mmCIF file of C-alpha atoms and ligand atoms in Angstrom:
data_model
loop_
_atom_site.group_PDB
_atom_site.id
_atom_site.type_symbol
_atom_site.label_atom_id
_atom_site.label_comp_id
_atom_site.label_asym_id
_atom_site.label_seq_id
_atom_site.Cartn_x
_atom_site.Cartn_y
_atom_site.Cartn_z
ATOM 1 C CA UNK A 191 175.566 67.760 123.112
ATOM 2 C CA UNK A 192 177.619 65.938 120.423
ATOM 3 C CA UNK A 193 179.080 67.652 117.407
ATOM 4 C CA UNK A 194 176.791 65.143 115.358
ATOM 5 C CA UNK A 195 173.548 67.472 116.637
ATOM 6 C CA UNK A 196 174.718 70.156 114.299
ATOM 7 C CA UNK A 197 172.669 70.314 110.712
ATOM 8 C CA UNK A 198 175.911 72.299 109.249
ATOM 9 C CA UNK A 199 179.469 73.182 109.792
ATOM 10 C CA UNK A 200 179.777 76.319 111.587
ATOM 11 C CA UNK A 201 181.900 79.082 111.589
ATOM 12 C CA UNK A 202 181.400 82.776 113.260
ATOM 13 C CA UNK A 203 182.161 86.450 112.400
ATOM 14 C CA UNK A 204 183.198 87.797 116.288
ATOM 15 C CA UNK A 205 183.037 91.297 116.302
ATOM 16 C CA UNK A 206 181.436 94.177 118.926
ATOM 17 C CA UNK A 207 179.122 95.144 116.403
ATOM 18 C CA UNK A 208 177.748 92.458 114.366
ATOM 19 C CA UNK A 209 174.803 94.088 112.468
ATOM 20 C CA UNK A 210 175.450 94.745 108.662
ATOM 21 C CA UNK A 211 178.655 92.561 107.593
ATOM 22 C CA UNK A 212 178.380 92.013 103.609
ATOM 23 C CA UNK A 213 181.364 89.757 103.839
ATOM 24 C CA UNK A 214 178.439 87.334 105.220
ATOM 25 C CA UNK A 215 177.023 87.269 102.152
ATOM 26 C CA UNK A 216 180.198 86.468 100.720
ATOM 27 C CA UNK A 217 181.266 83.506 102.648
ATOM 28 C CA UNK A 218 177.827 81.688 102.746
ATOM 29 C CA UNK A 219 177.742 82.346 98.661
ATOM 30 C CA UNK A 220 181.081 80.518 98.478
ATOM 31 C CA UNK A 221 179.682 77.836 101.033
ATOM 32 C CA UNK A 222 176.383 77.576 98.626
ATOM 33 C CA UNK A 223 178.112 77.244 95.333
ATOM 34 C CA UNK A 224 180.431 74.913 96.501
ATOM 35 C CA UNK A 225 177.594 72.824 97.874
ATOM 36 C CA UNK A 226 179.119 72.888 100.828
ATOM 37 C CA UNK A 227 176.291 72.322 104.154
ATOM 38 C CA UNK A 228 178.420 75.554 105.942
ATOM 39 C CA UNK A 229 177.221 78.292 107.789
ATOM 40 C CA UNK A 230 178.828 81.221 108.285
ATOM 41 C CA UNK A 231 177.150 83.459 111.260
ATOM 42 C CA UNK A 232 177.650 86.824 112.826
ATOM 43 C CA UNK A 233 178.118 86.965 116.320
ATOM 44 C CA UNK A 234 178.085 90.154 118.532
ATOM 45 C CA UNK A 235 180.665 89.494 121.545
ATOM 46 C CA UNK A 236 181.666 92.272 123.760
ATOM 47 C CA UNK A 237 185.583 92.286 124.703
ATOM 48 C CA UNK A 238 184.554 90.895 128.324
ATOM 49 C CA UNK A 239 182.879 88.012 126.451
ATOM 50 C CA UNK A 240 185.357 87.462 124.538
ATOM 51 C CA UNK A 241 187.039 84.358 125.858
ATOM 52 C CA UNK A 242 184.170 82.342 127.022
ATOM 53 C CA UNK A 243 182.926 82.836 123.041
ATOM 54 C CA UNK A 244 186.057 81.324 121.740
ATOM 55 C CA UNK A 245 185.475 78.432 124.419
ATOM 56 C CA UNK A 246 181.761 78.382 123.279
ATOM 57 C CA UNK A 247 182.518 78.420 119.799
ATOM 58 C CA UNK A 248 185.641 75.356 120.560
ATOM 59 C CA UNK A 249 183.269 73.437 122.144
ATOM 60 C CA UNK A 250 180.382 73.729 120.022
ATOM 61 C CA UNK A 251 182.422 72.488 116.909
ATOM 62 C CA UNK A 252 183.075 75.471 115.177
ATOM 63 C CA UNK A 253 185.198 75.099 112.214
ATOM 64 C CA UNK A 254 186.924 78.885 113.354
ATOM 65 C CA UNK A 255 186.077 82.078 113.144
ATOM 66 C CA UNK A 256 186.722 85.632 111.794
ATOM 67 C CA UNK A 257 187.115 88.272 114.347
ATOM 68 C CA UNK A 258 187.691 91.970 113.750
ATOM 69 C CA UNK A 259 188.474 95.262 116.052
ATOM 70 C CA UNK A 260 188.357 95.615 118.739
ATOM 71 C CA UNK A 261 189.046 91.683 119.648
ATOM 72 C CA UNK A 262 191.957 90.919 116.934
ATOM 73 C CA UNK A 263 194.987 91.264 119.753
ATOM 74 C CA UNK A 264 192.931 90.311 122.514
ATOM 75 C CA UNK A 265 191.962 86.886 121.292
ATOM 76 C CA UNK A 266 195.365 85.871 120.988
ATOM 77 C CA UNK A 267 195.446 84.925 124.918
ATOM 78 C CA UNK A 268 192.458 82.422 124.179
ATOM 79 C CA UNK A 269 194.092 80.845 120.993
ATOM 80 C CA UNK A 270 196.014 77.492 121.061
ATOM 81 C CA UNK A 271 198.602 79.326 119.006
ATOM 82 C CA UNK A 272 199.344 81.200 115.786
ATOM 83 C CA UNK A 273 200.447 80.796 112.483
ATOM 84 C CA UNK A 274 204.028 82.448 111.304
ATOM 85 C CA UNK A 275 202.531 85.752 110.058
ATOM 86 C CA UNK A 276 199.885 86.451 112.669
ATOM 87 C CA UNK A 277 202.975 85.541 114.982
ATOM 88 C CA UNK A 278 205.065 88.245 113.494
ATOM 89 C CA UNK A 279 202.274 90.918 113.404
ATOM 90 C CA UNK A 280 200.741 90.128 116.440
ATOM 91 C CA UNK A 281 197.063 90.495 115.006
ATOM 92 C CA UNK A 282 194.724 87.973 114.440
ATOM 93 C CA UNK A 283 191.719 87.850 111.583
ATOM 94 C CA UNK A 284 191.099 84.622 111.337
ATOM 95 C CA UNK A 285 190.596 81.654 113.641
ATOM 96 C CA UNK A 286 190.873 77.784 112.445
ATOM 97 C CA UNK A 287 190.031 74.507 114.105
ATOM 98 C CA UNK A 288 192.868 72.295 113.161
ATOM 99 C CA UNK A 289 192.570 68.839 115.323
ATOM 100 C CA UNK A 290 191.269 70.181 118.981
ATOM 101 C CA UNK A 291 193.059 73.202 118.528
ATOM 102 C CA UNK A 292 192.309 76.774 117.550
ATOM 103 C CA UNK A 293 195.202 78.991 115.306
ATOM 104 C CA UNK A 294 195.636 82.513 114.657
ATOM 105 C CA UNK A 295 195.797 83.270 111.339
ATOM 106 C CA UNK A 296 195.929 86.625 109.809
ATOM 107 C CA UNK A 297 194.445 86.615 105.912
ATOM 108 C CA UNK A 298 194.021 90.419 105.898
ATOM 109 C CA UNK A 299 198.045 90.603 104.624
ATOM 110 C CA UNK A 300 197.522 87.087 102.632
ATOM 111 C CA UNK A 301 194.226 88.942 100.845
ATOM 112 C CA UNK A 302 196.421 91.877 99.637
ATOM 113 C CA UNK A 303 199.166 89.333 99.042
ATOM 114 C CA UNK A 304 196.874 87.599 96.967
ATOM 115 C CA UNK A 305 195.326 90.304 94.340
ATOM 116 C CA UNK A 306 198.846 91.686 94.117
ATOM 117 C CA UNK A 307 200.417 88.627 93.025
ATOM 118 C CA UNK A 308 197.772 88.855 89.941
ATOM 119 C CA UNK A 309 199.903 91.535 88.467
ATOM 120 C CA UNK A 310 203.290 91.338 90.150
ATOM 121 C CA UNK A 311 205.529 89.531 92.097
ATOM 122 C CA UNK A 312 206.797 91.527 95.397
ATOM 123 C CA UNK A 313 210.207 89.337 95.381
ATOM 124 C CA UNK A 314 212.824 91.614 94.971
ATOM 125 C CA UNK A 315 210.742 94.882 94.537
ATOM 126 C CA UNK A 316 211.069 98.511 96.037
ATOM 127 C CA UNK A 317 207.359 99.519 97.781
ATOM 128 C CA UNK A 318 206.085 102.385 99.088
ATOM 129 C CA UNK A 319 203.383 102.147 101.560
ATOM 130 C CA UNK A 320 201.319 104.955 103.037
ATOM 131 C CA UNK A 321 199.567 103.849 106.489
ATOM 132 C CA UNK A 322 200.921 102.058 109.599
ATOM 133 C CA UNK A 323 197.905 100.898 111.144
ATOM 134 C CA UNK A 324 196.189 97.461 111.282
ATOM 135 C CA UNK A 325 196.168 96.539 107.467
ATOM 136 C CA UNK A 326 199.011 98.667 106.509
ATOM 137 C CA UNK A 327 201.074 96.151 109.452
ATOM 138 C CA UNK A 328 199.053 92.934 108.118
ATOM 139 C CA UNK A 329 201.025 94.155 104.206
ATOM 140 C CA UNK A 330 204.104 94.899 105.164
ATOM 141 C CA UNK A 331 204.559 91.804 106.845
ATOM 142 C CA UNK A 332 203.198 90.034 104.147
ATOM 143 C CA UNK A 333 205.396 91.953 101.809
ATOM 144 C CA UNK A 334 208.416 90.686 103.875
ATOM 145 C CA UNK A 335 207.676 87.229 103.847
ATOM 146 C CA UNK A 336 207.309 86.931 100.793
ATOM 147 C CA UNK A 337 210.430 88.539 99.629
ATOM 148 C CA UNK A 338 210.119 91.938 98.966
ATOM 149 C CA UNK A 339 213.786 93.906 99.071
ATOM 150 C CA UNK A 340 212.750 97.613 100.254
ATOM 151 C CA UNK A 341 209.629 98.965 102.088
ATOM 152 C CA UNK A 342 209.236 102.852 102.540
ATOM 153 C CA UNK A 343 206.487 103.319 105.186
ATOM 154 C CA UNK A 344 205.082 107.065 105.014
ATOM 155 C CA UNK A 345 202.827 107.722 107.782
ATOM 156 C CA UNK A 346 201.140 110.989 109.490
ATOM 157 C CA UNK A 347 202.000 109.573 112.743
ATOM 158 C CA UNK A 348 205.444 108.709 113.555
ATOM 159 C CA UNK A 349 205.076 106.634 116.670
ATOM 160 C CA UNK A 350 202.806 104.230 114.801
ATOM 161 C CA UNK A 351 205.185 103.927 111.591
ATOM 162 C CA UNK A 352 207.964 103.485 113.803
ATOM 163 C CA UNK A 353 207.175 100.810 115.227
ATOM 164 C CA UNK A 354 205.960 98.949 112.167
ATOM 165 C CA UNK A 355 209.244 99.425 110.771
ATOM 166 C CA UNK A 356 210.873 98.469 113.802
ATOM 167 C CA UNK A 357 208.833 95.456 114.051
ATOM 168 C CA UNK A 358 209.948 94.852 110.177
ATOM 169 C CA UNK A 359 213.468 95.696 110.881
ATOM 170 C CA UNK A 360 213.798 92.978 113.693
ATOM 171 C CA UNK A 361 211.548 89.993 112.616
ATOM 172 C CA UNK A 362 212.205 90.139 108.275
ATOM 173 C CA UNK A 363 215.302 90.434 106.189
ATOM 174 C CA UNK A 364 213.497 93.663 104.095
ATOM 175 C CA UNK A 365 214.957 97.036 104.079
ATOM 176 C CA UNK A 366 212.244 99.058 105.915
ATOM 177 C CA UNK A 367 212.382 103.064 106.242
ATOM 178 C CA UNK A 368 210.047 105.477 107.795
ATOM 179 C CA UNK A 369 209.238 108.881 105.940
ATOM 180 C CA UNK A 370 206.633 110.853 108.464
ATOM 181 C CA UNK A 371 204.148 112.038 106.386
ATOM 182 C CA UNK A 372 204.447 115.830 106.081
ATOM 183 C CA UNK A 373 202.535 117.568 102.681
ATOM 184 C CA UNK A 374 202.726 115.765 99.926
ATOM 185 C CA UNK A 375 205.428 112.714 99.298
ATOM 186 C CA UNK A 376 207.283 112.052 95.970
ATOM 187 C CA UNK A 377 207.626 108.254 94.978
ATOM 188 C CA UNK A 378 211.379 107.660 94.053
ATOM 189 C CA UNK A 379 212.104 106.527 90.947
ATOM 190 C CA UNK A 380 212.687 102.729 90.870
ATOM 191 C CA UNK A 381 209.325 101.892 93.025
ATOM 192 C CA UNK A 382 207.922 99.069 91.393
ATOM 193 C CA UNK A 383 204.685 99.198 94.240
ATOM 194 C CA UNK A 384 202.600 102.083 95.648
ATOM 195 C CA UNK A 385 200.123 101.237 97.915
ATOM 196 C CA UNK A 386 197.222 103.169 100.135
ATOM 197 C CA UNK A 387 197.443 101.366 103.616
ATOM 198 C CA UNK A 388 195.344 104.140 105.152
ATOM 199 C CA UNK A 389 191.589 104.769 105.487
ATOM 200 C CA UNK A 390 192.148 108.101 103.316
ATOM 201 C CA UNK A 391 188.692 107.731 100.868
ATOM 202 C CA UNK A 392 186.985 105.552 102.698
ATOM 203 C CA UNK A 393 183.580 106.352 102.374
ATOM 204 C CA UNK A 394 184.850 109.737 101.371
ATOM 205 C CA UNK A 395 185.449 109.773 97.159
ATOM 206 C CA UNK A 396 187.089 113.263 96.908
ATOM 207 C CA UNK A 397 189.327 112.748 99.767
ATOM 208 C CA UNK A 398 193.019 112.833 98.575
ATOM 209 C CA UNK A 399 196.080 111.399 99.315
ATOM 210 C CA UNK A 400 199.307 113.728 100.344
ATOM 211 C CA UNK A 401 200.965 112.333 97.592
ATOM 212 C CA UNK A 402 202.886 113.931 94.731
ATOM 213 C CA UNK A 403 201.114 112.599 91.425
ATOM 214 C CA UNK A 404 203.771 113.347 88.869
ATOM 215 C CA UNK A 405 205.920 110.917 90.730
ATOM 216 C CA UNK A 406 203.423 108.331 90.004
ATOM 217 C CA UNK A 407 205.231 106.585 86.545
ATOM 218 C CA UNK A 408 203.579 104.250 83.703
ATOM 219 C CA UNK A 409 203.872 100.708 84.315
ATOM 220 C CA UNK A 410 204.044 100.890 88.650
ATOM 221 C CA UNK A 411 201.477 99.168 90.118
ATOM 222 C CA UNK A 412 199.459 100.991 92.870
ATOM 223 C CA UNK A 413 196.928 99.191 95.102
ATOM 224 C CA UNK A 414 194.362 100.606 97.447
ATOM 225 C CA UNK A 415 192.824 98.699 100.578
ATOM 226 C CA UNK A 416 189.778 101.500 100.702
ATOM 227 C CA UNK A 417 186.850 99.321 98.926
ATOM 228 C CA UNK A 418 183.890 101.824 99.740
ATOM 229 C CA UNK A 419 184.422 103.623 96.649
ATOM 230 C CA UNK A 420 185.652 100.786 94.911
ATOM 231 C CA UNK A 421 187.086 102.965 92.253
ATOM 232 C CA UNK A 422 189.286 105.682 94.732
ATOM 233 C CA UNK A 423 190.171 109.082 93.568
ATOM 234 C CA UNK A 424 193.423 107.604 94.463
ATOM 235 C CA UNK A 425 193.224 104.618 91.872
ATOM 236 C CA UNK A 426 191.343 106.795 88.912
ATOM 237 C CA UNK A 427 194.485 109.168 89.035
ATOM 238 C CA UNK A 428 196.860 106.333 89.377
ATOM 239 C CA UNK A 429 195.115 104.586 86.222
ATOM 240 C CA UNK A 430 195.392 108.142 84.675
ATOM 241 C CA UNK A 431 199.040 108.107 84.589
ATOM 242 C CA UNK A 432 199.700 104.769 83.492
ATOM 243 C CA UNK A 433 199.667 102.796 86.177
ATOM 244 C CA UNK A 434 198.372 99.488 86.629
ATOM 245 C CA UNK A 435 195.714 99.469 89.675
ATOM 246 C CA UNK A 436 193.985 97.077 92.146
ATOM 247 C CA UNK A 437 191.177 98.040 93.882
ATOM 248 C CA UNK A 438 190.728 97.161 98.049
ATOM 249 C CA UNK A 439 187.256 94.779 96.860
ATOM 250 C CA UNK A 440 189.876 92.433 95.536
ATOM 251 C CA UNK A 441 191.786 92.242 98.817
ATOM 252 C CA UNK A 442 188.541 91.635 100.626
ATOM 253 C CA UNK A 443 187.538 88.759 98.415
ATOM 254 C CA UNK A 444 190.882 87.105 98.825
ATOM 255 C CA UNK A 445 191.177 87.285 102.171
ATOM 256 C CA UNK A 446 187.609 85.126 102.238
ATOM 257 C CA UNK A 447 189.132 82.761 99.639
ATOM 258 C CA UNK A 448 192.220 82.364 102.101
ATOM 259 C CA UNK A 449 189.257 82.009 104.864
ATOM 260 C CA UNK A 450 187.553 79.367 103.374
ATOM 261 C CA UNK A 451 190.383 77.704 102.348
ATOM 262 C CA UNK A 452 191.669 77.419 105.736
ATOM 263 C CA UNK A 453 187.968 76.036 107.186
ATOM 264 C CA UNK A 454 187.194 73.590 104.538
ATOM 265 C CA UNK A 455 190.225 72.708 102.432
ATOM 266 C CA UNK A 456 188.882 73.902 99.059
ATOM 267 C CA UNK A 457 189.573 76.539 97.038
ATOM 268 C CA UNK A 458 186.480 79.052 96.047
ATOM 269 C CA UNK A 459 185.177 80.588 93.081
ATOM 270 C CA UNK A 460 186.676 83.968 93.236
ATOM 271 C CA UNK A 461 183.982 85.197 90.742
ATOM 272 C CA UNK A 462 181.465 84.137 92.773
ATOM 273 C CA UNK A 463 181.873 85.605 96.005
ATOM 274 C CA UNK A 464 182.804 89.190 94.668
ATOM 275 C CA UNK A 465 179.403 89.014 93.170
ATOM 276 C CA UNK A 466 178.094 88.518 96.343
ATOM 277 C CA UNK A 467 179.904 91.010 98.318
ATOM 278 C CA UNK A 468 179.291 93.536 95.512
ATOM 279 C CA UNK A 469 175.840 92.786 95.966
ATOM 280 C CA UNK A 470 175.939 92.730 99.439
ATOM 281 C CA UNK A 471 177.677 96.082 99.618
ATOM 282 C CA UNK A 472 175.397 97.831 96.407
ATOM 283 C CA UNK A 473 178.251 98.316 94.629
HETATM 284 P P1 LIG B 163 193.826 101.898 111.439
HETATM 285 O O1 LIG B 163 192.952 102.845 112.175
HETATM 286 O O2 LIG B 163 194.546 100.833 112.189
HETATM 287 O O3 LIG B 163 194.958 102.747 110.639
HETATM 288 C C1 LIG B 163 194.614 103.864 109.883
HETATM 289 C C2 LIG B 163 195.827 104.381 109.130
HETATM 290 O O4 LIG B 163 195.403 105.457 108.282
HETATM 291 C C3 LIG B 163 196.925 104.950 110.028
HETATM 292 O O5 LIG B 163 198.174 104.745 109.431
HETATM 293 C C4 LIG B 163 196.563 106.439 110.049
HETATM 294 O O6 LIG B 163 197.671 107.259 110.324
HETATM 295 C C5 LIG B 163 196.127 106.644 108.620
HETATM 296 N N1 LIG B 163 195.235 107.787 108.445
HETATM 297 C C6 LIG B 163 193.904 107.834 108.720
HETATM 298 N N2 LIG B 163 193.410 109.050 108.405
HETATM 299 C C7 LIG B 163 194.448 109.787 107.928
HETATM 300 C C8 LIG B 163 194.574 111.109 107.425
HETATM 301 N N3 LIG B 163 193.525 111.923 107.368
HETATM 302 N N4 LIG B 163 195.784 111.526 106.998
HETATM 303 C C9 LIG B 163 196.862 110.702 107.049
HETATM 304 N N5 LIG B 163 196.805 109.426 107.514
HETATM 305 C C10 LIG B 163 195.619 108.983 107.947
HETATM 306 O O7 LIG B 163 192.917 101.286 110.301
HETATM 307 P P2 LIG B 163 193.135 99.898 109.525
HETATM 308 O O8 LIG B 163 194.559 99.750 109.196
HETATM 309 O O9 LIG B 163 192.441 98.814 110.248
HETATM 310 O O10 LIG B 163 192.279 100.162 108.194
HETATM 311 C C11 LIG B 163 192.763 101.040 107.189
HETATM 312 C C12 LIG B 163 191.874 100.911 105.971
HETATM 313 O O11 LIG B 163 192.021 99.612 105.437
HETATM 314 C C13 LIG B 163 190.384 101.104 106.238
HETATM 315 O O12 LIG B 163 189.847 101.916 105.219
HETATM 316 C C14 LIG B 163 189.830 99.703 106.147
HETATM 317 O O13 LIG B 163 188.488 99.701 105.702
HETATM 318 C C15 LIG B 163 190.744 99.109 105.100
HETATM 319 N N6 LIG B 163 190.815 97.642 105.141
HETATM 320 C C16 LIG B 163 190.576 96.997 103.985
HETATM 321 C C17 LIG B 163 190.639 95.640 103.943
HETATM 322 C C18 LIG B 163 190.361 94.959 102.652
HETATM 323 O O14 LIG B 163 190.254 93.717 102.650
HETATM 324 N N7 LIG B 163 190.259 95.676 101.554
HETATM 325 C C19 LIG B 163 190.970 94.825 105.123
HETATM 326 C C20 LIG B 163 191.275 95.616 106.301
HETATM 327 C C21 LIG B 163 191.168 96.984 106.288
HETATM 328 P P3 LIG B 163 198.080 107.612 111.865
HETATM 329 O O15 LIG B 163 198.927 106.481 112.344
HETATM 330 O O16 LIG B 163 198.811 108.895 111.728
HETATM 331 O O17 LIG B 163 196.791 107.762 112.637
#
């Protein structure tokens, strides 16, 4: 079979459970307005599958692919290699053909990255980050690279945000610092950033975070990755006390944009696909 049998450029969605992925709807909107003959396809592999569907997917043409848990460290053993931030985390999101070969990338961090950089610049800034799982990692590394000077990581668990801030410690010239999460925590004065790196409201709107909201001052700017609410408690009392806020939707369209951009070179409507996944989502 020759790549020249395929109607469309083809890229996949690997995950364990495919059924029900609004960022689908997304990516093909993007694809559609852009008049680009894409598709963008879900694609249920189980981890023992897992590397004979990256060699399927290689040598059926596929453009790349987006995987998510459980396969985004295990796929790194069937990759060609990695770009410098899914290098650094060790996680991979994103997959993209580039000549014969198939690279890492990680756009959850870029995403964030991304809608941030709307209303700040990290360079040079003081954040505070609850969380030290998958996205909180895929931020703070993000953060790093791109210059920011201090990084508080408060987390419930202190093996996990130990070893992010070890990991941030050894690989990026940021001053990292774990604070284990116990009752609620007081932003210092001085913070420019406060983000939610957790999964704290997801899918759960009165669900708070142990966080101290007097400490929260007018003109920081505090960012959520939960997008299901879109508007968090968190966010609606952040907005209450002046602060400027950014809501996880905005991470997940940006991390398509960065998507796309990596498959086809172009740059998407923004407006577009967050339509899409609002619609997508019923939002
Ligand atoms: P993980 O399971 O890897 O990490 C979860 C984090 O939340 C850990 O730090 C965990 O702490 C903390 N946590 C969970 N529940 C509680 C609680 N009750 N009290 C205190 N801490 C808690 O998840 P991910 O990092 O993959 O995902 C986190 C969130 O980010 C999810 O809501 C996900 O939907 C969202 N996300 C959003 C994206 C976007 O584009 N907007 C992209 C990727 C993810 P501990 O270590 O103690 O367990």
């Amino acid at each position: 079979m020759s790549a020249g049998t395929f109607l469309h450029e083809l890229v996949g969605s690997m995950s364990a459970g495919a059924a029900g992925n609004p960022t689908v709807a997304m990516v093909e909107a993007a694809f559609a307005h852009h008049h680009l003959h894409w598709r963008y396809v879900n694609l249920e592999v189980s981890p023992e599958d897992l590397g004979a569907a990256v060699r399927g997917a290689k040598a059926m043409g596929f453009r790349g692919f987006n995987c998510s848990l459980p396969h985004k460290v295990t796929v790194i053993p069937h990759l060609d290699g990695l770009g410098p931030s899914a290098a650094v985390m060790g996680a991979v999101n994103c997959v993209v053909r580039r000549g014969h070969q198939f690279i890492g990338e990680n756009t959850d961090g870029k995403g964030f990255l991304k809608s941030l950089e709307t209303t700040i610049d990290p360079k040079g800034k003081s954040v505070v980050l609850f969380g030290a799982g998958g996205a909180a990692r895929a931020i703070a590394v993000e953060l790093g690279l791109a210059g920011a000077k201090r990084l508080t990581v408060v987390n419930r668990s202190e093996s996990r945000g130990a070893e992010l801030v070890a990991l941030l410690r050894k690989q990026l010239p940021l001053q990292a610092e774990l604070v284990v999460g116990r009752g609620d925590y007081a932003v210092a004065a001085g913070t420019d950033i406060v983000i939610n790196g957790t999964s704290i409201g997801l899918y759960a709107p009165e669900a708070r975070l142990p966080l101290d909201l007097a400490s929260l001052q007018p003109g920081m700017v505090v960012a959520d990755v939960v997008f299901n609410p879109v508007r968090t408690r968190f966010l609606v009392e952040a907005a209450a006390r002046g602060c400027a806020t950014l809501d996880g939707l905005g991470m997940l369209v940006n991390q398509g944009i960065v998507g796309v951009q990596f498959w086809t070179g172009i740059t998407p409507d923004a407006a577009v696909m967050r339509r899409a996944l609002e619609s997508a989502m019923g939002v």
